[in-house]
Amino acid sequence: MPEKALNIMLNIVLFGPPGAGKGTQSQKLIEKYQLKHISTGDIFRKHLSEGTELGKKARGYMDNGNLVPDEVVIGMVGETIKESSTTAKGFIFDGFPRTVAQAEALDELMEKFNMKIDGMVALEVPEEELKTRIRERGKTSGRADDQDEEKINNRISVYKNETLPVAEYYTKQGKFAKVDGVGSIEEIFGEICRKIDNFK
Ligand code: ADP
């Protein structure tokens, strides 16, 4: 990777609880900023549907709304970054990092490829609204974890206990910005872009 890559690349973490709209906003962001989308949830679901070894390892955790162990996730993200680190204009991480150990590993990975995280944008949505959205998505997503009240509640509590500290990790680095995740898709997108442009 050439040295100037640090300046011209844009690497963003899109953060928020399940159902906050990270996937929807990521689709718009990759188009506008020409980024590579790394959604750990999507990658795991692909492995699940293809029945790979990795998919088999992840299935039990995912079906119950628990986190897949850090070493499995980190290894998979490392591979994905490696595959596109010379071609991508930057990355948008969606659903990763979900633990402080993952955030630390991401910093190490970025350094290894002479890149850095520019900032994290957190989507904030009230809990009741999250549940309504996930239940609604469950009607069409086919995702087991979207269709069971207990699993939905578990994902939200895993988020609060294990994932929220990641926001603090980026706050300490002066790389944290939050956006109200309730509103129209376009409004929210506009706000996210404003925050991202401030990181640059
Ligand atoms: P959500 O809609 O809950 O944000 P995702 O599609 O991001 O869902 O992830 C679905 C599931 O995949 C999670 O509940 C978890 O089991 C697993 N998963 C995804 N990303 C990670 C990660 N970074 N660390 C651990 N597990 C993960």
PDB file of C-alpha atoms and ligand atoms in Angstrom:
ATOM      1  CA  MET A   1       0.000   0.000   0.000  1.00  0.00           C
ATOM      2  CA  PRO A   2       1.513   3.398  -0.967  1.00  0.00           C
ATOM      3  CA  GLU A   3       2.270   5.818   1.865  1.00  0.00           C
ATOM      4  CA  LYS A   4      -0.283   8.414   0.810  1.00  0.00           C
ATOM      5  CA  ALA A   5      -3.001   5.800   1.277  1.00  0.00           C
ATOM      6  CA  LEU A   6      -3.405   6.957   4.869  1.00  0.00           C
ATOM      7  CA  ASN A   7      -4.625  10.308   3.614  1.00  0.00           C
ATOM      8  CA  ILE A   8      -6.809   9.379   0.700  1.00  0.00           C
ATOM      9  CA  MET A   9      -8.554   6.415   2.220  1.00  0.00           C
ATOM     10  CA  LEU A  10     -11.691   6.621   4.294  1.00  0.00           C
ATOM     11  CA  ASN A  11     -12.358   3.900   6.836  1.00  0.00           C
ATOM     12  CA  ILE A  12     -15.527   4.132   8.870  1.00  0.00           C
ATOM     13  CA  VAL A  13     -17.182   2.038  11.549  1.00  0.00           C
ATOM     14  CA  LEU A  14     -20.977   2.200  11.451  1.00  0.00           C
ATOM     15  CA  PHE A  15     -22.213   1.381  14.931  1.00  0.00           C
ATOM     16  CA  GLY A  16     -25.542   0.755  16.579  1.00  0.00           C
ATOM     17  CA  PRO A  17     -27.862  -1.847  18.081  1.00  0.00           C
ATOM     18  CA  PRO A  18     -29.553  -4.571  16.026  1.00  0.00           C
ATOM     19  CA  GLY A  19     -32.268  -3.033  13.896  1.00  0.00           C
ATOM     20  CA  ALA A  20     -30.741   0.467  13.933  1.00  0.00           C
ATOM     21  CA  GLY A  21     -30.492   0.629  10.140  1.00  0.00           C
ATOM     22  CA  LYS A  22     -26.773   0.017   9.649  1.00  0.00           C
ATOM     23  CA  GLY A  23     -27.297  -2.232   6.633  1.00  0.00           C
ATOM     24  CA  THR A  24     -29.613   0.226   4.873  1.00  0.00           C
ATOM     25  CA  GLN A  25     -27.309   3.196   5.441  1.00  0.00           C
ATOM     26  CA  SER A  26     -24.220   1.171   4.487  1.00  0.00           C
ATOM     27  CA  GLN A  27     -25.673   0.538   1.029  1.00  0.00           C
ATOM     28  CA  LYS A  28     -26.012   4.281   0.461  1.00  0.00           C
ATOM     29  CA  LEU A  29     -22.606   5.088   1.950  1.00  0.00           C
ATOM     30  CA  ILE A  30     -20.659   2.599  -0.169  1.00  0.00           C
ATOM     31  CA  GLU A  31     -22.111   4.178  -3.266  1.00  0.00           C
ATOM     32  CA  LYS A  32     -21.396   7.763  -2.261  1.00  0.00           C
ATOM     33  CA  TYR A  33     -17.877   7.198  -0.901  1.00  0.00           C
ATOM     34  CA  GLN A  34     -16.925   4.167  -3.037  1.00  0.00           C
ATOM     35  CA  LEU A  35     -16.155   2.029  -0.026  1.00  0.00           C
ATOM     36  CA  LYS A  36     -15.992  -1.696   0.442  1.00  0.00           C
ATOM     37  CA  HIS A  37     -18.740  -2.892   2.790  1.00  0.00           C
ATOM     38  CA  ILE A  38     -17.646  -5.381   5.425  1.00  0.00           C
ATOM     39  CA  SER A  39     -20.724  -6.640   7.257  1.00  0.00           C
ATOM     40  CA  THR A  40     -19.752  -9.510   9.529  1.00  0.00           C
ATOM     41  CA  GLY A  41     -23.422 -10.544   9.850  1.00  0.00           C
ATOM     42  CA  ASP A  42     -23.756 -10.772   6.030  1.00  0.00           C
ATOM     43  CA  ILE A  43     -20.496 -12.693   5.688  1.00  0.00           C
ATOM     44  CA  PHE A  44     -21.564 -15.155   8.374  1.00  0.00           C
ATOM     45  CA  ARG A  45     -24.978 -15.626   6.747  1.00  0.00           C
ATOM     46  CA  LYS A  46     -23.255 -16.399   3.435  1.00  0.00           C
ATOM     47  CA  HIS A  47     -21.109 -19.039   5.150  1.00  0.00           C
ATOM     48  CA  LEU A  48     -24.222 -20.457   6.810  1.00  0.00           C
ATOM     49  CA  SER A  49     -26.064 -20.779   3.520  1.00  0.00           C
ATOM     50  CA  GLU A  50     -23.031 -22.349   1.834  1.00  0.00           C
ATOM     51  CA  GLY A  51     -22.534 -24.745   4.756  1.00  0.00           C
ATOM     52  CA  THR A  52     -18.823 -23.938   5.165  1.00  0.00           C
ATOM     53  CA  GLU A  53     -16.772 -24.908   8.224  1.00  0.00           C
ATOM     54  CA  LEU A  54     -16.913 -21.304   9.403  1.00  0.00           C
ATOM     55  CA  GLY A  55     -20.685 -21.317   8.959  1.00  0.00           C
ATOM     56  CA  LYS A  56     -20.954 -24.443  11.076  1.00  0.00           C
ATOM     57  CA  LYS A  57     -18.897 -22.798  13.816  1.00  0.00           C
ATOM     58  CA  ALA A  58     -21.054 -19.668  13.808  1.00  0.00           C
ATOM     59  CA  ARG A  59     -24.549 -21.128  13.462  1.00  0.00           C
ATOM     60  CA  GLY A  60     -25.331 -21.964  17.098  1.00  0.00           C
ATOM     61  CA  TYR A  61     -24.250 -18.542  18.319  1.00  0.00           C
ATOM     62  CA  MET A  62     -26.135 -16.682  15.613  1.00  0.00           C
ATOM     63  CA  ASP A  63     -29.353 -18.636  15.945  1.00  0.00           C
ATOM     64  CA  ASN A  64     -29.545 -17.687  19.610  1.00  0.00           C
ATOM     65  CA  GLY A  65     -28.481 -14.094  19.174  1.00  0.00           C
ATOM     66  CA  ASN A  66     -25.141 -14.541  20.921  1.00  0.00           C
ATOM     67  CA  LEU A  67     -21.802 -13.281  19.675  1.00  0.00           C
ATOM     68  CA  VAL A  68     -19.581 -15.553  17.635  1.00  0.00           C
ATOM     69  CA  PRO A  69     -16.234 -15.889  19.489  1.00  0.00           C
ATOM     70  CA  ASP A  70     -13.789 -13.047  18.887  1.00  0.00           C
ATOM     71  CA  GLU A  71     -11.026 -15.157  17.369  1.00  0.00           C
ATOM     72  CA  VAL A  72     -13.387 -16.532  14.706  1.00  0.00           C
ATOM     73  CA  VAL A  73     -14.693 -13.076  13.759  1.00  0.00           C
ATOM     74  CA  ILE A  74     -11.288 -11.400  13.823  1.00  0.00           C
ATOM     75  CA  GLY A  75      -9.723 -14.074  11.610  1.00  0.00           C
ATOM     76  CA  MET A  76     -12.528 -13.716   9.095  1.00  0.00           C
ATOM     77  CA  VAL A  77     -12.316  -9.912   8.980  1.00  0.00           C
ATOM     78  CA  GLY A  78      -8.530 -10.101   8.598  1.00  0.00           C
ATOM     79  CA  GLU A  79      -8.956 -12.306   5.534  1.00  0.00           C
ATOM     80  CA  THR A  80     -11.542  -9.986   4.028  1.00  0.00           C
ATOM     81  CA  ILE A  81      -9.375  -6.903   4.506  1.00  0.00           C
ATOM     82  CA  LYS A  82      -6.375  -8.697   3.046  1.00  0.00           C
ATOM     83  CA  GLU A  83      -8.319  -9.642  -0.072  1.00  0.00           C
ATOM     84  CA  SER A  84      -9.215  -6.048  -0.907  1.00  0.00           C
ATOM     85  CA  SER A  85      -6.710  -3.806   0.874  1.00  0.00           C
ATOM     86  CA  THR A  86      -4.930  -2.910  -2.347  1.00  0.00           C
ATOM     87  CA  THR A  87      -8.025  -2.189  -4.411  1.00  0.00           C
ATOM     88  CA  ALA A  88     -10.493  -0.565  -1.999  1.00  0.00           C
ATOM     89  CA  LYS A  89     -10.752   3.200  -1.502  1.00  0.00           C
ATOM     90  CA  GLY A  90     -11.659   2.436   2.053  1.00  0.00           C
ATOM     91  CA  PHE A  91     -13.903   0.274   4.170  1.00  0.00           C
ATOM     92  CA  ILE A  92     -17.148   0.592   6.004  1.00  0.00           C
ATOM     93  CA  PHE A  93     -17.369  -1.834   8.899  1.00  0.00           C
ATOM     94  CA  ASP A  94     -20.933  -2.802   9.786  1.00  0.00           C
ATOM     95  CA  GLY A  95     -21.597  -5.027  12.801  1.00  0.00           C
ATOM     96  CA  PHE A  96     -17.892  -5.070  13.633  1.00  0.00           C
ATOM     97  CA  PRO A  97     -16.211  -4.396  16.043  1.00  0.00           C
ATOM     98  CA  ARG A  98     -18.759  -5.688  18.544  1.00  0.00           C
ATOM     99  CA  THR A  99     -16.414  -6.135  21.511  1.00  0.00           C
ATOM    100  CA  VAL A 100     -13.462  -4.103  22.791  1.00  0.00           C
ATOM    101  CA  ALA A 101     -11.162  -7.037  21.917  1.00  0.00           C
ATOM    102  CA  GLN A 102     -12.424  -6.818  18.321  1.00  0.00           C
ATOM    103  CA  ALA A 103     -11.835  -3.044  18.282  1.00  0.00           C
ATOM    104  CA  GLU A 104      -8.253  -3.540  19.428  1.00  0.00           C
ATOM    105  CA  ALA A 105      -7.723  -6.258  16.842  1.00  0.00           C
ATOM    106  CA  LEU A 106      -9.140  -3.980  14.135  1.00  0.00           C
ATOM    107  CA  ASP A 107      -6.645  -1.241  15.019  1.00  0.00           C
ATOM    108  CA  GLU A 108      -3.833  -3.772  14.731  1.00  0.00           C
ATOM    109  CA  LEU A 109      -5.123  -5.066  11.420  1.00  0.00           C
ATOM    110  CA  MET A 110      -5.427  -1.558  10.011  1.00  0.00           C
ATOM    111  CA  GLU A 111      -1.904  -0.721  11.073  1.00  0.00           C
ATOM    112  CA  LYS A 112      -0.608  -3.869   9.463  1.00  0.00           C
ATOM    113  CA  PHE A 113      -2.044  -2.720   6.131  1.00  0.00           C
ATOM    114  CA  ASN A 114      -0.920   0.884   6.681  1.00  0.00           C
ATOM    115  CA  MET A 115      -4.457   2.146   7.162  1.00  0.00           C
ATOM    116  CA  LYS A 116      -6.424   3.618  10.059  1.00  0.00           C
ATOM    117  CA  ILE A 117     -10.005   4.026  11.236  1.00  0.00           C
ATOM    118  CA  ASP A 118     -11.107   7.616  10.642  1.00  0.00           C
ATOM    119  CA  GLY A 119     -14.160   7.502  12.834  1.00  0.00           C
ATOM    120  CA  MET A 120     -17.193   5.739  14.171  1.00  0.00           C
ATOM    121  CA  VAL A 121     -20.753   6.892  13.524  1.00  0.00           C
ATOM    122  CA  ALA A 122     -23.304   5.502  15.993  1.00  0.00           C
ATOM    123  CA  LEU A 123     -26.985   5.280  15.080  1.00  0.00           C
ATOM    124  CA  GLU A 124     -29.213   5.850  18.098  1.00  0.00           C
ATOM    125  CA  VAL A 125     -32.684   4.302  18.187  1.00  0.00           C
ATOM    126  CA  PRO A 126     -34.961   3.705  21.205  1.00  0.00           C
ATOM    127  CA  GLU A 127     -35.343   0.085  22.288  1.00  0.00           C
ATOM    128  CA  GLU A 128     -39.065  -0.258  21.537  1.00  0.00           C
ATOM    129  CA  GLU A 129     -38.529   1.044  18.021  1.00  0.00           C
ATOM    130  CA  LEU A 130     -35.681  -1.457  17.496  1.00  0.00           C
ATOM    131  CA  LYS A 131     -37.903  -4.348  18.495  1.00  0.00           C
ATOM    132  CA  THR A 132     -40.700  -3.211  16.193  1.00  0.00           C
ATOM    133  CA  ARG A 133     -38.271  -2.938  13.269  1.00  0.00           C
ATOM    134  CA  ILE A 134     -36.687  -6.340  13.904  1.00  0.00           C
ATOM    135  CA  ARG A 135     -40.095  -8.058  14.184  1.00  0.00           C
ATOM    136  CA  GLU A 136     -41.154  -6.393  10.955  1.00  0.00           C
ATOM    137  CA  ARG A 137     -37.931  -7.475   9.199  1.00  0.00           C
ATOM    138  CA  GLY A 138     -38.478 -11.005  10.546  1.00  0.00           C
ATOM    139  CA  LYS A 139     -41.609 -11.332   8.410  1.00  0.00           C
ATOM    140  CA  THR A 140     -39.500 -11.305   5.260  1.00  0.00           C
ATOM    141  CA  SER A 141     -35.825 -11.789   6.231  1.00  0.00           C
ATOM    142  CA  GLY A 142     -36.136 -15.499   6.975  1.00  0.00           C
ATOM    143  CA  ARG A 143     -33.672 -14.906   9.831  1.00  0.00           C
ATOM    144  CA  ALA A 144     -34.373 -17.125  12.846  1.00  0.00           C
ATOM    145  CA  ASP A 145     -32.921 -14.443  15.108  1.00  0.00           C
ATOM    146  CA  ASP A 146     -35.475 -11.885  13.833  1.00  0.00           C
ATOM    147  CA  GLN A 147     -38.521 -14.020  14.587  1.00  0.00           C
ATOM    148  CA  ASP A 148     -38.302 -14.940  18.238  1.00  0.00           C
ATOM    149  CA  GLU A 149     -38.974 -12.500  21.055  1.00  0.00           C
ATOM    150  CA  GLU A 150     -36.444 -14.118  23.382  1.00  0.00           C
ATOM    151  CA  LYS A 151     -33.697 -13.981  20.761  1.00  0.00           C
ATOM    152  CA  ILE A 152     -34.462 -10.369  19.948  1.00  0.00           C
ATOM    153  CA  ASN A 153     -34.255  -9.457  23.651  1.00  0.00           C
ATOM    154  CA  ASN A 154     -31.022 -11.399  23.992  1.00  0.00           C
ATOM    155  CA  ARG A 155     -29.408  -9.550  21.073  1.00  0.00           C
ATOM    156  CA  ILE A 156     -30.323  -6.222  22.618  1.00  0.00           C
ATOM    157  CA  SER A 157     -28.904  -7.182  25.996  1.00  0.00           C
ATOM    158  CA  VAL A 158     -25.722  -8.576  24.389  1.00  0.00           C
ATOM    159  CA  TYR A 159     -25.428  -5.224  22.628  1.00  0.00           C
ATOM    160  CA  LYS A 160     -25.742  -3.306  25.894  1.00  0.00           C
ATOM    161  CA  ASN A 161     -23.339  -5.509  27.842  1.00  0.00           C
ATOM    162  CA  GLU A 162     -20.667  -6.425  25.326  1.00  0.00           C
ATOM    163  CA  THR A 163     -20.897  -3.973  22.452  1.00  0.00           C
ATOM    164  CA  LEU A 164     -21.663  -0.572  24.004  1.00  0.00           C
ATOM    165  CA  PRO A 165     -18.147  -0.333  25.551  1.00  0.00           C
ATOM    166  CA  VAL A 166     -16.815  -0.163  21.970  1.00  0.00           C
ATOM    167  CA  ALA A 167     -18.345   3.337  21.690  1.00  0.00           C
ATOM    168  CA  GLU A 168     -16.228   4.376  24.671  1.00  0.00           C
ATOM    169  CA  TYR A 169     -13.133   2.924  22.971  1.00  0.00           C
ATOM    170  CA  TYR A 170     -13.577   5.274  19.983  1.00  0.00           C
ATOM    171  CA  THR A 171     -14.649   8.202  22.164  1.00  0.00           C
ATOM    172  CA  LYS A 172     -11.297   7.993  23.952  1.00  0.00           C
ATOM    173  CA  GLN A 173      -9.568   8.229  20.577  1.00  0.00           C
ATOM    174  CA  GLY A 174     -11.660  11.300  19.660  1.00  0.00           C
ATOM    175  CA  LYS A 175     -13.287   9.384  16.796  1.00  0.00           C
ATOM    176  CA  PHE A 176     -16.901   9.086  17.919  1.00  0.00           C
ATOM    177  CA  ALA A 177     -19.999  10.766  16.482  1.00  0.00           C
ATOM    178  CA  LYS A 178     -23.658   9.954  17.010  1.00  0.00           C
ATOM    179  CA  VAL A 179     -26.671  10.362  14.781  1.00  0.00           C
ATOM    180  CA  ASP A 180     -30.383  10.096  15.563  1.00  0.00           C
ATOM    181  CA  GLY A 181     -31.471   6.900  13.814  1.00  0.00           C
ATOM    182  CA  VAL A 182     -35.169   7.801  13.801  1.00  0.00           C
ATOM    183  CA  GLY A 183     -36.394   9.714  10.758  1.00  0.00           C
ATOM    184  CA  SER A 184     -36.434   9.234   7.014  1.00  0.00           C
ATOM    185  CA  ILE A 185     -33.662   7.194   5.392  1.00  0.00           C
ATOM    186  CA  GLU A 186     -32.557  10.296   3.471  1.00  0.00           C
ATOM    187  CA  GLU A 187     -32.468  12.538   6.550  1.00  0.00           C
ATOM    188  CA  ILE A 188     -30.414  10.036   8.501  1.00  0.00           C
ATOM    189  CA  PHE A 189     -28.110   9.501   5.533  1.00  0.00           C
ATOM    190  CA  GLY A 190     -27.533  13.266   5.308  1.00  0.00           C
ATOM    191  CA  GLU A 191     -26.590  13.434   8.986  1.00  0.00           C
ATOM    192  CA  ILE A 192     -24.202  10.476   8.706  1.00  0.00           C
ATOM    193  CA  CYS A 193     -22.490  12.074   5.694  1.00  0.00           C
ATOM    194  CA  ARG A 194     -22.037  15.324   7.627  1.00  0.00           C
ATOM    195  CA  LYS A 195     -20.313  13.433  10.434  1.00  0.00           C
ATOM    196  CA  ILE A 196     -18.128  11.496   8.007  1.00  0.00           C
ATOM    197  CA  ASP A 197     -17.084  14.644   6.179  1.00  0.00           C
ATOM    198  CA  ASN A 198     -15.980  16.057   9.541  1.00  0.00           C
ATOM    199  CA  PHE A 199     -13.680  13.061  10.066  1.00  0.00           C
ATOM    200  CA  LYS A 200     -11.820  13.763   6.833  1.00  0.00           C
TER     201      LYS A 200
HETATM  202  P1  ADP B   1     -28.040  -7.478  13.802  1.00  0.00           P
HETATM  203  O1  ADP B   1     -29.229  -7.295  12.963  1.00  0.00           O
HETATM  204  O2  ADP B   1     -28.352  -8.177  15.092  1.00  0.00           O
HETATM  205  O3  ADP B   1     -27.177  -6.275  13.975  1.00  0.00           O
HETATM  206  P2  ADP B   1     -25.950  -8.834  12.215  1.00  0.00           P
HETATM  207  O4  ADP B   1     -26.435  -9.195  10.872  1.00  0.00           O
HETATM  208  O5  ADP B   1     -24.940  -7.759  12.314  1.00  0.00           O
HETATM  209  O6  ADP B   1     -27.219  -8.589  13.098  1.00  0.00           O
HETATM  210  O7  ADP B   1     -25.351 -10.128  12.948  1.00  0.00           O
HETATM  211  C1  ADP B   1     -26.120 -11.303  13.117  1.00  0.00           C
HETATM  212  C2  ADP B   1     -25.416 -12.261  14.088  1.00  0.00           C
HETATM  213  O8  ADP B   1     -24.119 -12.596  13.567  1.00  0.00           O
HETATM  214  C3  ADP B   1     -25.127 -11.703  15.477  1.00  0.00           C
HETATM  215  O9  ADP B   1     -26.228 -11.839  16.349  1.00  0.00           O
HETATM  216  C4  ADP B   1     -23.939 -12.577  15.895  1.00  0.00           C
HETATM  217  O10 ADP B   1     -24.340 -13.867  16.281  1.00  0.00           O
HETATM  218  C5  ADP B   1     -23.151 -12.715  14.606  1.00  0.00           C
HETATM  219  N1  ADP B   1     -22.156 -11.632  14.451  1.00  0.00           N
HETATM  220  C6  ADP B   1     -22.137 -10.671  13.486  1.00  0.00           C
HETATM  221  N2  ADP B   1     -21.100  -9.851  13.653  1.00  0.00           N
HETATM  222  C7  ADP B   1     -20.438 -10.269  14.760  1.00  0.00           C
HETATM  223  C8  ADP B   1     -19.290  -9.817  15.470  1.00  0.00           C
HETATM  224  N3  ADP B   1     -18.600  -8.743  15.066  1.00  0.00           N
HETATM  225  N4  ADP B   1     -18.904 -10.507  16.579  1.00  0.00           N
HETATM  226  C9  ADP B   1     -19.569 -11.578  16.994  1.00  0.00           C
HETATM  227  N5  ADP B   1     -20.669 -12.062  16.376  1.00  0.00           N
HETATM  228  C10 ADP B   1     -21.111 -11.422  15.280  1.00  0.00           C
END
